Amino acid sequence: MSDKVNYTRHGETVVLRIQNPPVNALSQAVRQGLMDGMDRAEADSGVKAVLIVGEGRAFIAGADITEFGKTPLEPWLPDVCNRIEASPLLVIASMHGVSLGGGLEVALSTHYRVAQPDARVGLPEVHLGLLPGAGGTQRLPRLIGVEPSLDVITSGRHIKAPQALELGIIDKMETGDPETLGLAYAAELIAASSPRRAISEMPNPAQIDWDAAYDATLKKGRGQMSPAQAVRAVQASVELPFSDGLKAERAMFMELLKTDQSKGMIHAFFNERAVSNLPELKGVEPRALKAVGVIGGGTMGAGIATAALLSRLDVVLIENGAEQASAAKNRIAGNLAGALKRGKISQEQHDALLSDALKVSTSFDDLSDVDLVVEAVFEDMDVKKDVFGKLDAACKPGCILATNTSYLDVNEIAASTARPADVIGLHFFSPAHVMKLLEIVVADQTAPDVVATGFALGRTLGKVSVRAGVCDGFIGNRILATYRTAADHMVLDGASPYQIDAALTGFGFAMGPFAVADLAGLDIGWMTRKRKAPDRHPEERVPTYIDRLCEEGHFGQKTGEGYYVYEKGQRGGTPNPRITELIAAEQAELNITPRAFTDAEIVRRYMCAMVNEAAKVVGEGIARRPLDVDMTLLFGYGFPRYWGGPMKWADLQGLDTVLADIKSYAAEDAWFWQPAPLLEQLVAEGRTFDHLNKKA
Ligand code: 3HC
Ligand code: NAI
């Protein structure tokens, strides 16, 4: 017997205990152990029931994702499930923690299910670009009907035990030790001579309008294929006998496993976890964190304070004057009211956070007890240095001084204090209490335990933290500046901002770059262009048409006009005819004859610019690994998760083809399209970005 499944006999019931930490994934050894356990129980005289339980924190978290992409090893999970279900013995699952994917599929192949009230079940395969592949799409609809199954399967969401009971996914909900409860349930079922209940033997569920369900799911997935494909698998449960439905499901699962989308999403799953795992921080203890200071309560400061309060940290927020302090408090109150409305906090917690945990002040003296300060004042080096001077004087020794600057030199800020080892960049994204990304910017002299504390804060706040080095824009904004420039060049050459936005949302971005610019405020880019103008290379192409709009006081959504025109009370905007005129005027001035672009070419140029700059960012050590870039773009810039990130996208395209395209674009603009040395090196060596992830 496999040591991953422990066999014990308790009177008429055998317990099969899965022991595969940390989450009992269904590795080959576990699958074999379950097969052997069933054989042995059936041969064990006097046994009437088998109880399956999980050791540790979960029943079973699903198939072992590390095995995907490798040659499938027998026994296969669908066969294990069929074996369990077909047993003449009564089989019972007692579920605690999570039962996900293949874990729920094992439970659905048993005859009775009991779960703890805080247990969660689900079929999250769509989040890996897959669909349930061990009978989930065939058994669940027979058990609970088509509509609820489609919701569970296409959303991939976790369902809490009370709702699972209501839906009929579990039969019983009870608190206690899962094994003790399961044994009692088995005894009860044996005493009542309860029949085996094989879901596969239940009648086919009722028909629905499958094409409508497919189309609606495809639209909702914004280009992601797996949820829509799952609709077709559920359709098979209605239209085919069980064994044929199972074959159809398996075929679709194996097909999806080969797709770039599932490779991208599996890459995202593992690297979302790996990104905060820095070898350099092994054994480095973070400093204690109980209270944080926030300087400036504007858009970012208020969001950062909200995030800290929602994570149960005390906050002292400093503003410039009484009026600004009151505005900051109102902003935080508004954010917390939103959290209350969405059920994230109770009214009592909301009131306590505002009255006890938050202090808004105009005096830096109130920062004497905080453990870490995040500065979020105006993006101006002199203002920042002035603030850091005051922090240096007001904060206790050991207090970490962080800046939320978007672009400014963290080394220069650190050098303006007497404690540069305690200075770090903590770059949040707007809205800071919602967006998952946190760039942790490590300056030349930042102490290792300060870096460790940055990551600990990220964990406390529920962020995906990425280590970045110091440069203009760090990882994300630096790469953004480059791909935005590629989009600007295409506008000058003839693609409209609206075609570009549409092509990129078609690729899977939540928004196109021009809609994003309108949302962020056109004044930011305008100021940056003015700041960079003195150092501009003579060959750099920078469009000026949008500056004309800014000069007229139009800054995007907040003023009602930008690339788009925004009518009050309407969602989204409509193309601004002024923009089309201004572009035409600039093209005439520069003697450019506009040409047509296909959507595919727009996407390719945009992506090649992104990958090229990202390869420079990795090559220079600003990002340690390609996966750091991928997670930055995924969690801070709306990059479609099903591509895994720009570096994964490039690997999937073939780095040689990406480099070849960059070189062909360089024939038109050699200054902008300088190939990244790292990209050239990887192509020459026949390696991928993923090789660098594995090495790190
Ligand atoms: N396979 C392999 N490793 C897994 C895994 C799985 N299914 N689920 C989690 N792990 C690993 C994680 O990578 C992590 O490893 P690390 O410590 O080396 O980084 C470790 O287990 C702990 O995971 P988390 O850090 O995520 O722990 P949490 O407690 O925060 O979350 C969880 C636990 C809710 C189970 C979460 O890990 C999760 O959602 N896992 C994936 C569940 C899933 O997608 N299941 C479906 C798999 S596909 C399938 O079953 C196909 C079938 O239909 C044929
Ligand atoms: P903002 O203009 O909304 O807020 C700045 C606040 O700082 C104002 O409320 C102002 O009163 C206050 N302030 C100015 N000087 C101060 C001082 N000496 N002491 C105390 N308070 C002072 O600006 P925003 O957008 O919140 O940006 C703040 C910082 O965050 C900037 O460095 C910006 O680059 C960065 N950032 C901005 C993002 C965004 O999307 N807005 C995203 C990520 C970073």
mmCIF file of C-alpha atoms in Angstrom, residues 100-377:
data_model
loop_
_atom_site.group_PDB
_atom_site.id
_atom_site.type_symbol
_atom_site.label_atom_id
_atom_site.label_comp_id
_atom_site.label_asym_id
_atom_site.label_seq_id
_atom_site.Cartn_x
_atom_site.Cartn_y
_atom_site.Cartn_z
ATOM 1 C CA LEU A 100 -11.491 21.221 -4.880
ATOM 2 C CA GLY A 101 -11.326 19.963 -8.452
ATOM 3 C CA GLY A 102 -10.378 16.292 -8.407
ATOM 4 C CA GLY A 103 -10.945 16.434 -4.620
ATOM 5 C CA LEU A 104 -14.629 17.179 -5.089
ATOM 6 C CA GLU A 105 -14.731 14.666 -7.941
ATOM 7 C CA VAL A 106 -13.499 11.943 -5.554
ATOM 8 C CA ALA A 107 -16.182 13.026 -3.077
ATOM 9 C CA LEU A 108 -18.836 12.916 -5.823
ATOM 10 C CA SER A 109 -17.837 9.345 -6.604
ATOM 11 C CA THR A 110 -18.565 8.293 -3.018
ATOM 12 C CA HIS A 111 -22.136 7.459 -2.045
ATOM 13 C CA TYR A 112 -22.615 9.881 0.873
ATOM 14 C CA ARG A 113 -20.893 13.147 1.841
ATOM 15 C CA VAL A 114 -20.612 14.884 5.216
ATOM 16 C CA ALA A 115 -18.686 18.165 5.678
ATOM 17 C CA GLN A 116 -17.648 20.580 8.403
ATOM 18 C CA PRO A 117 -19.567 23.897 8.431
ATOM 19 C CA ASP A 118 -16.413 25.833 7.521
ATOM 20 C CA ALA A 119 -15.472 23.472 4.696
ATOM 21 C CA ARG A 120 -15.421 24.732 1.096
ATOM 22 C CA VAL A 121 -15.987 22.814 -2.097
ATOM 23 C CA GLY A 122 -15.559 23.785 -5.745
ATOM 24 C CA LEU A 123 -14.465 22.909 -9.236
ATOM 25 C CA PRO A 124 -11.842 25.626 -9.927
ATOM 26 C CA GLU A 125 -10.323 23.953 -13.002
ATOM 27 C CA VAL A 126 -11.408 26.836 -15.272
ATOM 28 C CA HIS A 127 -8.907 29.036 -13.412
ATOM 29 C CA LEU A 128 -6.189 26.730 -14.726
ATOM 30 C CA GLY A 129 -7.562 26.944 -18.265
ATOM 31 C CA LEU A 130 -9.115 23.474 -17.853
ATOM 32 C CA LEU A 131 -12.437 21.861 -17.017
ATOM 33 C CA PRO A 132 -13.175 19.154 -14.443
ATOM 34 C CA GLY A 133 -11.667 16.010 -15.947
ATOM 35 C CA ALA A 134 -12.621 13.213 -13.572
ATOM 36 C CA GLY A 135 -16.382 13.146 -13.909
ATOM 37 C CA GLY A 136 -17.201 16.530 -12.342
ATOM 38 C CA THR A 137 -19.091 17.775 -15.395
ATOM 39 C CA GLN A 138 -21.043 14.509 -15.605
ATOM 40 C CA ARG A 139 -21.817 13.770 -11.950
ATOM 41 C CA LEU A 140 -22.552 17.270 -10.606
ATOM 42 C CA PRO A 141 -25.407 18.016 -13.086
ATOM 43 C CA ARG A 142 -26.977 14.586 -12.352
ATOM 44 C CA LEU A 143 -26.798 15.434 -8.644
ATOM 45 C CA ILE A 144 -27.883 19.098 -8.494
ATOM 46 C CA GLY A 145 -29.198 19.958 -11.983
ATOM 47 C CA VAL A 146 -27.759 21.824 -14.950
ATOM 48 C CA GLU A 147 -28.153 25.506 -14.006
ATOM 49 C CA PRO A 148 -26.487 25.331 -10.563
ATOM 50 C CA SER A 149 -23.758 23.086 -12.015
ATOM 51 C CA LEU A 150 -23.000 25.555 -14.779
ATOM 52 C CA ASP A 151 -22.634 28.275 -12.177
ATOM 53 C CA VAL A 152 -20.297 26.174 -10.011
ATOM 54 C CA ILE A 153 -18.194 24.893 -12.928
ATOM 55 C CA THR A 154 -17.904 28.008 -15.118
ATOM 56 C CA SER A 155 -17.218 30.371 -12.190
ATOM 57 C CA GLY A 156 -14.787 27.997 -10.473
ATOM 58 C CA ARG A 157 -15.796 29.644 -7.218
ATOM 59 C CA HIS A 158 -15.467 28.111 -3.762
ATOM 60 C CA ILE A 159 -18.800 27.213 -2.191
ATOM 61 C CA LYS A 160 -19.160 27.222 1.566
ATOM 62 C CA ALA A 161 -20.608 24.119 3.198
ATOM 63 C CA PRO A 162 -24.016 25.657 4.101
ATOM 64 C CA GLN A 163 -24.624 26.519 0.439
ATOM 65 C CA ALA A 164 -23.247 23.149 -0.683
ATOM 66 C CA LEU A 165 -25.820 21.518 1.616
ATOM 67 C CA GLU A 166 -28.598 23.671 0.194
ATOM 68 C CA LEU A 167 -27.557 22.769 -3.354
ATOM 69 C CA GLY A 168 -27.393 19.059 -2.482
ATOM 70 C CA ILE A 169 -23.651 18.676 -3.114
ATOM 71 C CA ILE A 170 -23.221 17.375 0.434
ATOM 72 C CA ASP A 171 -25.749 15.356 2.433
ATOM 73 C CA LYS A 172 -24.915 16.446 5.948
ATOM 74 C CA MET A 173 -23.059 19.235 7.764
ATOM 75 C CA GLU A 174 -21.659 18.715 11.216
ATOM 76 C CA THR A 175 -18.896 20.039 13.456
ATOM 77 C CA GLY A 176 -16.282 17.695 14.907
ATOM 78 C CA ASP A 177 -13.306 15.540 14.057
ATOM 79 C CA PRO A 178 -13.829 14.480 10.407
ATOM 80 C CA GLU A 179 -12.928 10.842 11.068
ATOM 81 C CA THR A 180 -15.112 10.512 14.189
ATOM 82 C CA LEU A 181 -18.035 12.147 12.404
ATOM 83 C CA GLY A 182 -17.545 10.045 9.301
ATOM 84 C CA LEU A 183 -17.434 6.814 11.318
ATOM 85 C CA ALA A 184 -20.649 7.743 13.128
ATOM 86 C CA TYR A 185 -22.290 8.578 9.787
ATOM 87 C CA ALA A 186 -21.138 5.226 8.345
ATOM 88 C CA ALA A 187 -22.532 3.354 11.354
ATOM 89 C CA GLU A 188 -25.840 5.201 10.968
ATOM 90 C CA LEU A 189 -26.039 4.366 7.243
ATOM 91 C CA ILE A 190 -25.167 0.701 7.850
ATOM 92 C CA ALA A 191 -27.750 0.431 10.654
ATOM 93 C CA ALA A 192 -30.436 1.903 8.393
ATOM 94 C CA SER A 193 -29.418 -0.430 5.553
ATOM 95 C CA SER A 194 -29.002 2.659 3.360
ATOM 96 C CA PRO A 195 -28.399 1.800 -0.275
ATOM 97 C CA ARG A 196 -25.297 2.578 -2.293
ATOM 98 C CA ARG A 197 -26.026 5.790 -4.205
ATOM 99 C CA ALA A 198 -24.008 6.051 -7.405
ATOM 100 C CA ILE A 199 -24.499 9.424 -9.071
ATOM 101 C CA SER A 200 -23.609 7.938 -12.471
ATOM 102 C CA GLU A 201 -26.748 5.802 -12.206
ATOM 103 C CA MET A 202 -28.994 8.849 -11.682
ATOM 104 C CA PRO A 203 -31.077 9.988 -14.677
ATOM 105 C CA ASN A 204 -29.732 12.500 -17.213
ATOM 106 C CA PRO A 205 -30.643 16.075 -16.263
ATOM 107 C CA ALA A 206 -32.934 18.319 -18.333
ATOM 108 C CA GLN A 207 -32.038 20.157 -21.571
ATOM 109 C CA ILE A 208 -31.402 23.910 -21.763
ATOM 110 C CA ASP A 209 -30.502 26.276 -24.638
ATOM 111 C CA TRP A 210 -26.847 25.223 -24.915
ATOM 112 C CA ASP A 211 -25.800 27.682 -27.615
ATOM 113 C CA ALA A 212 -27.115 30.593 -25.567
ATOM 114 C CA ALA A 213 -25.301 29.316 -22.445
ATOM 115 C CA TYR A 214 -22.091 28.814 -24.444
ATOM 116 C CA ASP A 215 -22.225 32.304 -26.014
ATOM 117 C CA ALA A 216 -22.983 34.031 -22.695
ATOM 118 C CA THR A 217 -20.107 32.199 -20.958
ATOM 119 C CA LEU A 218 -17.670 32.927 -23.782
ATOM 120 C CA LYS A 219 -18.524 36.632 -23.634
ATOM 121 C CA LYS A 220 -18.102 36.761 -19.865
ATOM 122 C CA GLY A 221 -14.691 35.044 -20.115
ATOM 123 C CA ARG A 222 -13.224 37.891 -22.242
ATOM 124 C CA GLY A 223 -11.391 35.492 -24.501
ATOM 125 C CA GLN A 224 -10.850 32.723 -21.965
ATOM 126 C CA MET A 225 -11.907 29.436 -23.541
ATOM 127 C CA SER A 226 -12.190 26.954 -20.676
ATOM 128 C CA PRO A 227 -15.481 28.115 -19.061
ATOM 129 C CA ALA A 228 -17.255 28.035 -22.430
ATOM 130 C CA GLN A 229 -15.798 24.615 -23.206
ATOM 131 C CA ALA A 230 -17.048 23.438 -19.808
ATOM 132 C CA VAL A 231 -20.584 24.311 -20.945
ATOM 133 C CA ARG A 232 -20.173 21.794 -23.780
ATOM 134 C CA ALA A 233 -18.960 19.168 -21.302
ATOM 135 C CA VAL A 234 -22.047 19.710 -19.132
ATOM 136 C CA GLN A 235 -24.145 19.435 -22.298
ATOM 137 C CA ALA A 236 -22.691 15.932 -22.729
ATOM 138 C CA SER A 237 -24.062 14.973 -19.298
ATOM 139 C CA VAL A 238 -27.549 15.710 -20.600
ATOM 140 C CA GLU A 239 -27.243 14.222 -24.064
ATOM 141 C CA LEU A 240 -25.061 11.132 -23.593
ATOM 142 C CA PRO A 241 -25.079 8.008 -21.434
ATOM 143 C CA PHE A 242 -22.730 8.418 -18.442
ATOM 144 C CA SER A 243 -19.777 6.456 -19.824
ATOM 145 C CA ASP A 244 -19.854 8.312 -23.169
ATOM 146 C CA GLY A 245 -20.200 11.652 -21.368
ATOM 147 C CA LEU A 246 -17.148 10.783 -19.302
ATOM 148 C CA LYS A 247 -15.164 10.045 -22.474
ATOM 149 C CA ALA A 248 -16.280 13.335 -24.029
ATOM 150 C CA GLU A 249 -15.270 15.223 -20.861
ATOM 151 C CA ARG A 250 -11.865 13.527 -20.796
ATOM 152 C CA ALA A 251 -11.235 14.361 -24.453
ATOM 153 C CA MET A 252 -12.067 18.043 -23.870
ATOM 154 C CA PHE A 253 -9.895 18.095 -20.724
ATOM 155 C CA MET A 254 -6.892 16.632 -22.578
ATOM 156 C CA GLU A 255 -7.434 19.090 -25.447
ATOM 157 C CA LEU A 256 -7.489 22.074 -23.055
ATOM 158 C CA LEU A 257 -4.392 20.811 -21.267
ATOM 159 C CA LYS A 258 -2.463 21.286 -24.526
ATOM 160 C CA THR A 259 -3.557 24.909 -24.997
ATOM 161 C CA ASP A 260 -1.450 28.003 -24.402
ATOM 162 C CA GLN A 261 -4.216 29.299 -22.147
ATOM 163 C CA SER A 262 -3.870 26.464 -19.661
ATOM 164 C CA LYS A 263 -0.066 26.732 -19.783
ATOM 165 C CA GLY A 264 -0.385 30.452 -19.069
ATOM 166 C CA MET A 265 -2.820 29.980 -16.203
ATOM 167 C CA ILE A 266 -0.818 27.174 -14.582
ATOM 168 C CA HIS A 267 2.264 29.426 -14.838
ATOM 169 C CA ALA A 268 0.241 32.157 -13.092
ATOM 170 C CA PHE A 269 -0.920 29.758 -10.348
ATOM 171 C CA PHE A 270 2.574 28.661 -9.324
ATOM 172 C CA ASN A 271 4.309 31.988 -9.796
ATOM 173 C CA GLU A 272 1.723 33.978 -7.884
ATOM 174 C CA ARG A 273 3.061 31.956 -4.972
ATOM 175 C CA ALA A 274 6.751 31.836 -5.994
ATOM 176 C CA VAL A 275 7.058 35.589 -6.550
ATOM 177 C CA SER A 276 7.233 36.493 -2.864
ATOM 178 C CA ASN A 277 9.556 33.609 -2.106
ATOM 179 C CA LEU A 278 12.998 35.218 -2.241
ATOM 180 C CA PRO A 279 16.017 33.032 -1.505
ATOM 181 C CA GLU A 280 17.854 36.088 -0.144
ATOM 182 C CA LEU A 281 15.228 36.432 2.614
ATOM 183 C CA LYS A 282 15.535 32.861 3.939
ATOM 184 C CA GLY A 283 16.185 33.128 7.667
ATOM 185 C CA VAL A 284 15.841 36.941 7.734
ATOM 186 C CA GLU A 285 13.391 37.964 10.464
ATOM 187 C CA PRO A 286 11.063 40.849 9.583
ATOM 188 C CA ARG A 287 10.681 43.684 12.076
ATOM 189 C CA ALA A 288 7.523 43.877 14.220
ATOM 190 C CA LEU A 289 4.584 45.639 12.581
ATOM 191 C CA LYS A 290 1.607 46.896 14.538
ATOM 192 C CA ALA A 291 1.121 50.520 13.663
ATOM 193 C CA VAL A 292 1.837 52.300 10.399
ATOM 194 C CA GLY A 293 2.055 55.946 9.472
ATOM 195 C CA VAL A 294 0.846 57.320 6.135
ATOM 196 C CA ILE A 295 1.933 60.744 4.926
ATOM 197 C CA GLY A 296 -0.535 62.399 2.577
ATOM 198 C CA GLY A 297 -4.173 61.364 2.438
ATOM 199 C CA GLY A 298 -4.888 61.906 -1.258
ATOM 200 C CA THR A 299 -5.859 59.149 -3.680
ATOM 201 C CA MET A 300 -3.011 56.852 -2.717
ATOM 202 C CA GLY A 301 -2.513 57.703 0.958
ATOM 203 C CA ALA A 302 -6.217 57.197 1.712
ATOM 204 C CA GLY A 303 -6.184 53.867 -0.139
ATOM 205 C CA ILE A 304 -3.039 52.664 1.667
ATOM 206 C CA ALA A 305 -4.506 53.690 5.033
ATOM 207 C CA THR A 306 -7.728 51.810 4.178
ATOM 208 C CA ALA A 307 -5.795 48.672 3.213
ATOM 209 C CA ALA A 308 -3.862 48.795 6.505
ATOM 210 C CA LEU A 309 -7.012 49.367 8.590
ATOM 211 C CA LEU A 310 -8.828 46.488 6.861
ATOM 212 C CA SER A 311 -5.844 44.274 7.783
ATOM 213 C CA ARG A 312 -6.156 45.309 11.427
ATOM 214 C CA LEU A 313 -3.110 47.580 11.616
ATOM 215 C CA ASP A 314 -3.353 50.879 13.507
ATOM 216 C CA VAL A 315 -2.878 53.901 11.271
ATOM 217 C CA VAL A 316 -1.642 57.441 11.897
ATOM 218 C CA LEU A 317 -2.218 59.607 8.824
ATOM 219 C CA ILE A 318 -0.504 62.988 8.476
ATOM 220 C CA GLU A 319 -1.807 65.732 6.201
ATOM 221 C CA ASN A 320 -0.686 69.241 5.394
ATOM 222 C CA GLY A 321 -3.477 71.184 7.069
ATOM 223 C CA ALA A 322 -6.839 70.832 8.815
ATOM 224 C CA GLU A 323 -8.844 71.025 5.598
ATOM 225 C CA GLN A 324 -6.728 68.379 3.839
ATOM 226 C CA ALA A 325 -6.850 66.196 6.977
ATOM 227 C CA SER A 326 -10.622 66.304 6.998
ATOM 228 C CA ALA A 327 -10.749 65.506 3.255
ATOM 229 C CA ALA A 328 -8.403 62.556 3.831
ATOM 230 C CA LYS A 329 -10.583 61.228 6.636
ATOM 231 C CA ASN A 330 -13.635 61.489 4.391
ATOM 232 C CA ARG A 331 -11.862 59.548 1.650
ATOM 233 C CA ILE A 332 -10.977 56.741 4.073
ATOM 234 C CA ALA A 333 -14.511 56.773 5.494
ATOM 235 C CA GLY A 334 -15.842 56.425 1.940
ATOM 236 C CA ASN A 335 -13.546 53.452 1.275
ATOM 237 C CA LEU A 336 -14.559 51.771 4.541
ATOM 238 C CA ALA A 337 -18.238 52.374 3.790
ATOM 239 C CA GLY A 338 -17.646 50.481 0.524
ATOM 240 C CA ALA A 339 -16.076 47.592 2.460
ATOM 241 C CA LEU A 340 -19.068 47.579 4.807
ATOM 242 C CA LYS A 341 -21.511 47.560 1.886
ATOM 243 C CA ARG A 342 -19.724 44.602 0.279
ATOM 244 C CA GLY A 343 -19.881 42.687 3.564
ATOM 245 C CA LYS A 344 -16.121 42.712 4.123
ATOM 246 C CA ILE A 345 -16.546 44.211 7.594
ATOM 247 C CA SER A 346 -19.411 44.498 10.071
ATOM 248 C CA GLN A 347 -20.905 47.825 11.164
ATOM 249 C CA GLU A 348 -19.194 47.366 14.540
ATOM 250 C CA GLN A 349 -15.799 46.761 12.927
ATOM 251 C CA HIS A 350 -16.343 49.699 10.583
ATOM 252 C CA ASP A 351 -17.039 52.052 13.500
ATOM 253 C CA ALA A 352 -14.071 50.758 15.523
ATOM 254 C CA LEU A 353 -11.682 51.140 12.580
ATOM 255 C CA LEU A 354 -12.713 54.747 12.036
ATOM 256 C CA SER A 355 -12.802 55.844 15.666
ATOM 257 C CA ASP A 356 -10.117 53.707 17.393
ATOM 258 C CA ALA A 357 -7.669 52.375 14.820
ATOM 259 C CA LEU A 358 -7.306 55.547 12.719
ATOM 260 C CA LYS A 359 -5.780 58.815 13.814
ATOM 261 C CA VAL A 360 -5.613 61.713 11.356
ATOM 262 C CA SER A 361 -3.264 64.502 12.347
ATOM 263 C CA THR A 362 -1.254 67.443 11.034
ATOM 264 C CA SER A 363 1.696 66.878 13.387
ATOM 265 C CA PHE A 364 4.631 64.592 12.566
ATOM 266 C CA ASP A 365 5.110 64.198 16.350
ATOM 267 C CA ASP A 366 2.189 61.743 16.299
ATOM 268 C CA LEU A 367 4.391 59.297 14.397
ATOM 269 C CA SER A 368 6.665 58.584 17.367
ATOM 270 C CA ASP A 369 5.244 55.069 17.958
ATOM 271 C CA VAL A 370 4.668 53.747 14.454
ATOM 272 C CA ASP A 371 6.746 50.835 13.099
ATOM 273 C CA LEU A 372 6.657 51.812 9.419
ATOM 274 C CA VAL A 373 5.691 54.937 7.482
ATOM 275 C CA VAL A 374 4.530 55.098 3.861
ATOM 276 C CA GLU A 375 4.956 58.512 2.284
ATOM 277 C CA ALA A 376 2.356 59.323 -0.405
ATOM 278 C CA VAL A 377 2.698 63.079 -0.933
#
